[in-house]
Tab-separated table of C-alpha atoms in Angstrom:
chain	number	residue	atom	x	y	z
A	574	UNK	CA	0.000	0.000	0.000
A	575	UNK	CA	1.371	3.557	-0.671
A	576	UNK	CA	-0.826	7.009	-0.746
A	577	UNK	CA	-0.825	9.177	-4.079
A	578	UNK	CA	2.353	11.055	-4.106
A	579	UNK	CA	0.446	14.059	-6.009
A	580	UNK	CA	-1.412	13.633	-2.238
A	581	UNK	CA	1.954	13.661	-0.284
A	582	UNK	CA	2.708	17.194	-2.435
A	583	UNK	CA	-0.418	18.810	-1.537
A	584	UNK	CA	-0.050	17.607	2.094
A	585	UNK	CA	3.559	19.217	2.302
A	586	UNK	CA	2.179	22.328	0.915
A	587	UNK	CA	-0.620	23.040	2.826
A	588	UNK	CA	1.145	21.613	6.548
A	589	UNK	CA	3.477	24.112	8.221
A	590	UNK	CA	6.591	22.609	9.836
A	591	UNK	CA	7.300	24.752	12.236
A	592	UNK	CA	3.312	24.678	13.348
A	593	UNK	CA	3.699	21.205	13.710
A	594	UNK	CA	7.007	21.167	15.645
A	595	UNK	CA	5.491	23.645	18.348
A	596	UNK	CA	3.096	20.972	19.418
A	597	UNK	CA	5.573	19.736	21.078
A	598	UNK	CA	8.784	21.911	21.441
A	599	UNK	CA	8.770	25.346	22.620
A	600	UNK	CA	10.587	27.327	19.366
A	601	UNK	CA	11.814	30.713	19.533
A	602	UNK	CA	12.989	32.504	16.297
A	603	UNK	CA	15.824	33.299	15.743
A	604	UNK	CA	16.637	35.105	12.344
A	605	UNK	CA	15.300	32.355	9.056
A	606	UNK	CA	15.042	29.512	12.045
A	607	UNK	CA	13.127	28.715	14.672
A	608	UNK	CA	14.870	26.945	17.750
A	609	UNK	CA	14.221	25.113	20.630
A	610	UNK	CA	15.365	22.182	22.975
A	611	UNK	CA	15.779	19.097	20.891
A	612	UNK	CA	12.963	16.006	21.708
A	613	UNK	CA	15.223	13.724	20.607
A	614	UNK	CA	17.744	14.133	23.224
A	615	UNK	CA	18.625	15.580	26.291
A	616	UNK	CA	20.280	19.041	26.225
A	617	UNK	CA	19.919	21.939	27.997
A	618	UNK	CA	20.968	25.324	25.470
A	619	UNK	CA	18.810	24.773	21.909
A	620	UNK	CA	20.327	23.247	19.208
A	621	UNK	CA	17.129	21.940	17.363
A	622	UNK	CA	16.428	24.214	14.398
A	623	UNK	CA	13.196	24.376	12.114
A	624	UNK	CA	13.148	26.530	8.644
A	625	UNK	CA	9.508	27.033	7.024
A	626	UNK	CA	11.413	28.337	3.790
A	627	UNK	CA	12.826	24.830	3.326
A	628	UNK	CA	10.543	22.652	5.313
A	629	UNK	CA	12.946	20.934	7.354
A	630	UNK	CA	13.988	20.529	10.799
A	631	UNK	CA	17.585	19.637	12.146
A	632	UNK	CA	19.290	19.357	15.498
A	633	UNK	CA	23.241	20.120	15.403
A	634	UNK	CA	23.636	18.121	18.690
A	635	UNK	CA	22.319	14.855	17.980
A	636	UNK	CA	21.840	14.921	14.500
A	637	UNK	CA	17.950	14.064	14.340
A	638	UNK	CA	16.965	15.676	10.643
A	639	UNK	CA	14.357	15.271	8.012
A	640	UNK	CA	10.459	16.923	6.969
A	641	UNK	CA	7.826	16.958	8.704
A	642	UNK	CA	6.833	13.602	8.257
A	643	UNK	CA	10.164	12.474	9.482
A	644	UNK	CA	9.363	14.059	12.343
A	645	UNK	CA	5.771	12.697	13.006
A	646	UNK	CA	7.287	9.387	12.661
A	647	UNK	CA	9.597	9.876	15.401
A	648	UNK	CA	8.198	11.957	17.586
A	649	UNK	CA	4.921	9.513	17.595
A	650	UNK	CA	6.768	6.321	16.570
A	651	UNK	CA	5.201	5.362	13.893
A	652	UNK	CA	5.419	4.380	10.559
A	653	UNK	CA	5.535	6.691	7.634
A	654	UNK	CA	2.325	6.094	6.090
A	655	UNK	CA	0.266	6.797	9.809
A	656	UNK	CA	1.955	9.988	10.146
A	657	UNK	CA	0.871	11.104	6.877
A	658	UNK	CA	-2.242	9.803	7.742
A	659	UNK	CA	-2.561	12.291	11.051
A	660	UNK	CA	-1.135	15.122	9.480
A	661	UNK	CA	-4.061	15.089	7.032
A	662	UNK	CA	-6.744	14.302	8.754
A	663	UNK	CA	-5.925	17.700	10.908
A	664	UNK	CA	-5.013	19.525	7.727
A	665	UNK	CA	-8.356	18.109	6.134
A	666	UNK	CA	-6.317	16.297	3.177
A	667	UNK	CA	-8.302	13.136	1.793
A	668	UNK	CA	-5.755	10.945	1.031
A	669	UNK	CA	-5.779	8.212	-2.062
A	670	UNK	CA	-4.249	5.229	-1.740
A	671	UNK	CA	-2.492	2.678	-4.729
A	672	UNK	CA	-2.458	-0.966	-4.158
A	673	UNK	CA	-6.091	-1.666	-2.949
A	674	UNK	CA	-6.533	1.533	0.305
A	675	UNK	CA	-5.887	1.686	3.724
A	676	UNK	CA	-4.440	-1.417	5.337
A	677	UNK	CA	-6.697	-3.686	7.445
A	678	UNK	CA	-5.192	-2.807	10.941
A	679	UNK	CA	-5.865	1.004	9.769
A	680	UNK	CA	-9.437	0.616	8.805
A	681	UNK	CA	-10.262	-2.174	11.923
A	682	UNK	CA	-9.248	1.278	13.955
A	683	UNK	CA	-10.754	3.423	11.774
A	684	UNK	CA	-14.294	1.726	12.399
A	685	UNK	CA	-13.522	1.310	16.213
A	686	UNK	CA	-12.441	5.125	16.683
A	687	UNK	CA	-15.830	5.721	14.747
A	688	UNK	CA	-17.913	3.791	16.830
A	689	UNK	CA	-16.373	5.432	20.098
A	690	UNK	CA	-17.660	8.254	18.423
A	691	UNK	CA	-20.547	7.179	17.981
A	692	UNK	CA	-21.134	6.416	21.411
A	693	UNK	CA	-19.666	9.742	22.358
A	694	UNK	CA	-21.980	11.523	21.213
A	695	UNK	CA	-24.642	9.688	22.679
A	696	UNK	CA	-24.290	9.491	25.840
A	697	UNK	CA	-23.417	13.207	25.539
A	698	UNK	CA	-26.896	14.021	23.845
A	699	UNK	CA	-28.431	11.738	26.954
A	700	UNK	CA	-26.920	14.086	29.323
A	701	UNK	CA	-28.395	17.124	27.789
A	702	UNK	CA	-31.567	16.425	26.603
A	703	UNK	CA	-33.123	13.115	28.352
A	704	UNK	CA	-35.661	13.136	31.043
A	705	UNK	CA	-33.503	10.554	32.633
A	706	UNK	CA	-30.143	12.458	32.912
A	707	UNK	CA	-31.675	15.324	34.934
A	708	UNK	CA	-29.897	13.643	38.335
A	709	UNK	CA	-26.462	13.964	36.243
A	710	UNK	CA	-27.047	17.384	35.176
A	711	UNK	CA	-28.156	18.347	39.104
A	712	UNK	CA	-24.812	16.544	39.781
A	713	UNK	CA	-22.655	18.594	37.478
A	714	UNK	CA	-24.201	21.799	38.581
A	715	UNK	CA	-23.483	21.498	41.950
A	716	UNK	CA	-20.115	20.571	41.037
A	717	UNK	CA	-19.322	23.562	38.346
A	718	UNK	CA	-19.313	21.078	35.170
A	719	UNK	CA	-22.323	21.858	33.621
A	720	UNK	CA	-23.086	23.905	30.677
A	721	UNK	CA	-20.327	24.923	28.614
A	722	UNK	CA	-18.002	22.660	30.638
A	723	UNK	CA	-19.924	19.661	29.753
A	724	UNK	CA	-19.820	20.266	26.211
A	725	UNK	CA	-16.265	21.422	26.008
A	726	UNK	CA	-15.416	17.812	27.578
A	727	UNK	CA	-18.476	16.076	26.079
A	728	UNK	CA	-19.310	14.666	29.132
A	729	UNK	CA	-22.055	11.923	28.858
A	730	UNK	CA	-24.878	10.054	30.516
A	731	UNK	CA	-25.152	6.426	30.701
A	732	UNK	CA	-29.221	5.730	31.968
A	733	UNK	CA	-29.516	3.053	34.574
A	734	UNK	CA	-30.625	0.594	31.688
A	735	UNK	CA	-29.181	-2.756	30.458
A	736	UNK	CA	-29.038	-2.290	27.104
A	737	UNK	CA	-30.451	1.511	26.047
A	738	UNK	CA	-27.051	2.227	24.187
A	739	UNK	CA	-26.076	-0.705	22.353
A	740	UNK	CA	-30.371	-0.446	21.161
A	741	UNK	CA	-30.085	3.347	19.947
A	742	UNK	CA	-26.860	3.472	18.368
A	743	UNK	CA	-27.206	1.291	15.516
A	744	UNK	CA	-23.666	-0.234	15.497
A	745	UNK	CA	-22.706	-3.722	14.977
A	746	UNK	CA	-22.517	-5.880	17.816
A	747	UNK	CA	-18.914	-6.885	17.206
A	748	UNK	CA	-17.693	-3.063	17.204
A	749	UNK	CA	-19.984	-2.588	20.479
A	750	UNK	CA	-17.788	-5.621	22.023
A	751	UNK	CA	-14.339	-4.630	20.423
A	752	UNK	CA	-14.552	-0.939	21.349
A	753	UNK	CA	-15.465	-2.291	25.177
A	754	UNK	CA	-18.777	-0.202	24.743
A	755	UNK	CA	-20.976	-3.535	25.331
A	756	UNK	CA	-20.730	-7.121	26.252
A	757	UNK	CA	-22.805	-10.460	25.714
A	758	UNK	CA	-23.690	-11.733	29.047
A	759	UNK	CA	-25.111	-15.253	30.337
A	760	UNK	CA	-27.853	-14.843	28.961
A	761	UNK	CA	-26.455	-14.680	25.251
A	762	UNK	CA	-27.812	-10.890	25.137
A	763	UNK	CA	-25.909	-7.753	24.150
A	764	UNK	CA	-25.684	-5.546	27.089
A	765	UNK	CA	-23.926	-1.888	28.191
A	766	UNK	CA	-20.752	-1.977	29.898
A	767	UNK	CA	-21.584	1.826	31.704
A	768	UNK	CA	-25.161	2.159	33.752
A	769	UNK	CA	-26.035	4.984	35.738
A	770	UNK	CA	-23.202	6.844	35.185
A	771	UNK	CA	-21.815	10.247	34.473
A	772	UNK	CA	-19.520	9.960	31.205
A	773	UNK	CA	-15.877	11.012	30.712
A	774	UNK	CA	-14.732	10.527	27.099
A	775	UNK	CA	-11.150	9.728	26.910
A	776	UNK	CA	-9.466	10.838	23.807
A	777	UNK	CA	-6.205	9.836	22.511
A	778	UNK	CA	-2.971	11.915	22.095
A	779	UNK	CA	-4.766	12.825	18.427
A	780	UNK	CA	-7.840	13.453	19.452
A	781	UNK	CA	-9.281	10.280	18.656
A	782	UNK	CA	-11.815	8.879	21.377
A	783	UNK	CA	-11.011	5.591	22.686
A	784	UNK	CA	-12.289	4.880	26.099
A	785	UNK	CA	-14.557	6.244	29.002
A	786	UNK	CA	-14.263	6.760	32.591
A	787	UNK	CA	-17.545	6.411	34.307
A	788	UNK	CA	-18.507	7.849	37.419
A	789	UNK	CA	-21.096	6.753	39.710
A	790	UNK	CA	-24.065	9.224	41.089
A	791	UNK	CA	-24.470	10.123	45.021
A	792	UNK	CA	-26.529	7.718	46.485
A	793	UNK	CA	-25.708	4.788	43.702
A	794	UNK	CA	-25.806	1.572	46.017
A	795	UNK	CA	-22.459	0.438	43.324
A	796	UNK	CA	-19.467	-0.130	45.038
A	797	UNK	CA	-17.118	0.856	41.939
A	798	UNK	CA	-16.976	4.622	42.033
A	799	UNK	CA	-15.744	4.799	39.027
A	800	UNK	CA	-15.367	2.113	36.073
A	801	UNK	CA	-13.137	2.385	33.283
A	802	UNK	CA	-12.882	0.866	29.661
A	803	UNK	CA	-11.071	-2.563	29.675
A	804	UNK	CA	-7.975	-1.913	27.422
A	805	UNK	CA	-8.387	-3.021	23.925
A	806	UNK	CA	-7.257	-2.479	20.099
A	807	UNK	CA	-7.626	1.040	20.356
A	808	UNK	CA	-6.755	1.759	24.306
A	809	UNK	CA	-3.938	1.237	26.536
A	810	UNK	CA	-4.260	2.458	29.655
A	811	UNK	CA	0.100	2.720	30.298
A	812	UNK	CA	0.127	4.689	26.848
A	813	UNK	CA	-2.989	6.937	27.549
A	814	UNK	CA	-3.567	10.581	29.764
A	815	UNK	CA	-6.862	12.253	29.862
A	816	UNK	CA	-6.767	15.516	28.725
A	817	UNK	CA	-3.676	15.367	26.971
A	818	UNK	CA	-4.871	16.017	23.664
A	819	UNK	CA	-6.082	19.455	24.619
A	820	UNK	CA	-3.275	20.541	26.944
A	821	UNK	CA	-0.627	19.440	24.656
A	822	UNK	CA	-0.607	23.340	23.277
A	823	UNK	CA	-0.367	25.043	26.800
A	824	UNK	CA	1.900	22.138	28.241
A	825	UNK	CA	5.198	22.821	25.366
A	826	UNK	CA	4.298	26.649	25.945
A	827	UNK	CA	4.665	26.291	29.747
A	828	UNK	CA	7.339	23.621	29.595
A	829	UNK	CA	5.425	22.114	32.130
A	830	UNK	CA	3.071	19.421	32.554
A	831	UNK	CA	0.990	18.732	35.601
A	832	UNK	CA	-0.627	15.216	36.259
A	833	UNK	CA	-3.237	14.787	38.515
A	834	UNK	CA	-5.211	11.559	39.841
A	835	UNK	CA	-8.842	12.151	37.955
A	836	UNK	CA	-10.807	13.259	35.431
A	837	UNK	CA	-12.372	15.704	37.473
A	838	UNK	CA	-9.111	16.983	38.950
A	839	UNK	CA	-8.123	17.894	35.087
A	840	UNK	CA	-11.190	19.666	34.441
A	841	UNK	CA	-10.887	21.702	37.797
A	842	UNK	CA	-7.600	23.048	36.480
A	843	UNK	CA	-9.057	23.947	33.678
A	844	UNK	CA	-11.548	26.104	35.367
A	845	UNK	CA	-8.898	27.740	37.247
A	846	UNK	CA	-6.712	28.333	33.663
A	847	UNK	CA	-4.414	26.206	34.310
A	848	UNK	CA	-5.129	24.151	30.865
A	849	UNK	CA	-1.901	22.294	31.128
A	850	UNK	CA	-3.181	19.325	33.481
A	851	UNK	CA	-3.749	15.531	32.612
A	852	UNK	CA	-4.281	12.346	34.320
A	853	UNK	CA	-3.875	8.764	34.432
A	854	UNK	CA	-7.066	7.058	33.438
A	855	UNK	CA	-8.054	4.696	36.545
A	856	UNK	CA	-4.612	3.124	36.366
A	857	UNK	CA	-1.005	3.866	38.411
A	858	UNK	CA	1.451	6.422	36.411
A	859	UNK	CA	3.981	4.563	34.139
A	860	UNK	CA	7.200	4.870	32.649
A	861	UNK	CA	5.162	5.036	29.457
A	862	UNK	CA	3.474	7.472	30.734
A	863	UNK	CA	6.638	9.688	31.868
A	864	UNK	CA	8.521	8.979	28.266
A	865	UNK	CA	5.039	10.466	26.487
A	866	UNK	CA	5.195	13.347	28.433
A	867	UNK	CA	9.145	13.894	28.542
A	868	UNK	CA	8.304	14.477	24.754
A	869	UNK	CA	6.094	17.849	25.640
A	870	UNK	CA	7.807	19.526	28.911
A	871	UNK	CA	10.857	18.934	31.173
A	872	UNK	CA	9.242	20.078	34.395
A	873	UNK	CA	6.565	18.242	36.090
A	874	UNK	CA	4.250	18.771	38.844
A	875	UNK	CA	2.308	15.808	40.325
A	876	UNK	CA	-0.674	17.174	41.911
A	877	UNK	CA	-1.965	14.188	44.399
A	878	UNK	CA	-4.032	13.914	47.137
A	879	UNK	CA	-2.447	14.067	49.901
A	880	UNK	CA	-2.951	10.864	51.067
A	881	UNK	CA	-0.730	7.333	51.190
A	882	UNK	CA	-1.349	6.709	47.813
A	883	UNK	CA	-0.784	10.123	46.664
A	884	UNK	CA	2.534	10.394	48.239
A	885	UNK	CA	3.468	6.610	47.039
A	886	UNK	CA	2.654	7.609	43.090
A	887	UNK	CA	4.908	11.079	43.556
A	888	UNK	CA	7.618	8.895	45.498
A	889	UNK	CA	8.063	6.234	42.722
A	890	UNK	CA	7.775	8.912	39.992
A	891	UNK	CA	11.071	10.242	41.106
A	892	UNK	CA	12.389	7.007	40.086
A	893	UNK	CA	12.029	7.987	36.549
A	894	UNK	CA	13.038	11.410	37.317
A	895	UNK	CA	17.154	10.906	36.552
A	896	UNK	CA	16.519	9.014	33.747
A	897	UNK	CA	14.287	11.073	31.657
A	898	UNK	CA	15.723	14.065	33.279
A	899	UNK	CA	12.670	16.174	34.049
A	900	UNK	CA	12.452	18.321	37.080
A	901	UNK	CA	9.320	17.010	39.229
A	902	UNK	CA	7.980	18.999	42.167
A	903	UNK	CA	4.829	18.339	43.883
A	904	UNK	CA	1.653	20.163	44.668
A	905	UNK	CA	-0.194	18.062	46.789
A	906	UNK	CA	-3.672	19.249	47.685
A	907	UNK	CA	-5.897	18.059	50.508
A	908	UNK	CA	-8.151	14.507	49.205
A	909	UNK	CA	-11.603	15.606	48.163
A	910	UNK	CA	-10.473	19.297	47.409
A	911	UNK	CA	-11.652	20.591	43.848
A	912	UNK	CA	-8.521	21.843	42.448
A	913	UNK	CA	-10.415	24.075	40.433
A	914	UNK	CA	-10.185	26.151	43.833
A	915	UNK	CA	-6.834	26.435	44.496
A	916	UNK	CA	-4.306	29.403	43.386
A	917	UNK	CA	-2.586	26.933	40.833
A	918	UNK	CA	-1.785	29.701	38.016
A	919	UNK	CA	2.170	29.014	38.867
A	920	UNK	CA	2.383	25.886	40.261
């Protein structure tokens, strides 16, 4: 398989390098270049240089070079033809393809990143317009995430129903099971993974949706106060921070990244402008999850609770600290405290 290279031109034309590179590295310019800290390597004066005139990056202290597919590839790690593929679908590009299209491990994701968008927008719809969500929305309220904060995160409602999703959305069962958004039970019947519960999307690095976080209501007799997506074709919980897609713009500008516990936590930063916070999603921070975000800012501030757990995350994050050489600080805040309330615009 290989895309139209009358495609590849038009891509390269229309996508600005330097646009691209300040996702994730803070450029300053300087005369015809831009420059910044190299995310290839460790350094600490800039010797990473981007030129628009010639679109092309290079770094004189490791040697990293190439266009700006070169750099999608390794600053994603992936293969040529799925960096092309991102950089279009934000540019708006429809790409052709020779040798029979898309391969089938890129359109099995395709149809699974539609369905979770699919289901997205459902559950978000339920939480604004059904009889049934009017609990959630009272619940959000109270809490400061309704409105305008709802719909920037798309939260959702899942009704208190075994199967009311799977029944509405009109997708095939086998995407319902594969995306984690359903399950057949003993019974042989199709039936939703999330009930009665408020709806975090989680998105990936690129936007894409890929999992939820579901939280239960005040009063729910449900044990689980929040359930997360099982990991599958399209989610991995190590490789995966809520939030991150958004945040990825003010993180590189800050040069700092600050990771909090939940979804909530995120969204309270956000609130307070601080729109440079992520979090794991229901699982314990990883080295994967340090190397991702090594790639964006070289300071880091955990932001736990300030409980045993909190302090046992922060304490084996430091770890990691020498080795990816970030600078980690913490701003604990007291367990059940929105951080949406505290003075966090310089943590």
């Amino acid at each position: 398989m290989a895309i139209v290279e009358e495609d590849l031109e038009r891509l390269r034309a229309t996508v600005s390098i330097s646009d691209v590179v300040q996702q994730y590295v803070a450029l300053r310019r300087v005369g015809r270049n831009w420059v910044g800290l190299c995310p290839f390597h460790a350094e600490r004066s800039g010797s990473f240089n981007v030129r628009e005139e010639t679109g092309r990056y290079k770094c004189f202290g490791c040697g990293a070079a190439g266009d700006v597919f070169t750099f999608v590839q390794e600053i994603e790690h992936v293969d040529f033809v799925n960096a092309v593929e991102q950089l279009a679908a934000k540019a708006g590009i429809q790409l052709r393809y020779t040798s029979g299209g898309e391969s089938k491990d890129r359109l099995r994701r395709k149809k699974l990143i539609e369905a979770m968008g699919t289901a997205v927008e459902w559950y978000h719809q339920r939480l604004l317009t059904s009889d049934d969500g009017r609990a959630a929305r009272d619940y959000l309220r109270k809490r400061g995430l309704a409105g305008d904060v709802a719909r920037q995160f798309k939260l959702g409602w899942a009704p208190d129903d075994w199967d009311a999703m799977s029944r509405d959305v009109g997708l095939p069962a086998d995407a319902l099971r594969n995306t984690g958004l359903a399950f057949t039970n003993k019974s042989g019947r199709l039936q939703d993974s999330f009930r009665g519960r408020v709806m975090f999307p989680i998105m990936s690095e690129n936007g894409d949706p890929v999992a939820f976080g579901g939280r239960i209501l005040p009063g729910s007799k449900d044990p689980a106060k929040y359930k997360n997506s099982a990991e599958t074709y399209i989610y991995a919980k190590s490789k995966t921070l809520y939030g991150l897609h958004g945040a990825k713009g003010d993180i590189v500008a800050a040069d700092q990244v600050i990771v909090c516990e939940g979804y909530t936590d995120v969204i309270g930063f956000h609130r307070a402008g601080v729109k440079r916070a992520v979090a794991t999603c229901g699982t314990a921070l990883t080295e994967e999850h340090v190397r991702m975000l090594k790639r964006f800012a070289s300071r880091v501030v955990l932001a736990f609770d300030a409980d045993a757990a909190g302090q046992g995350a922060a304490e084996k994050f430091y770890e990691w600290e020498q080795k990816y050489q970030v600078q980690v600080s913490v701003a604990a805040f007291p367990k059940g405290q929105d951080p949406g309330e505290l003075s966090m615009t310089n943590p």
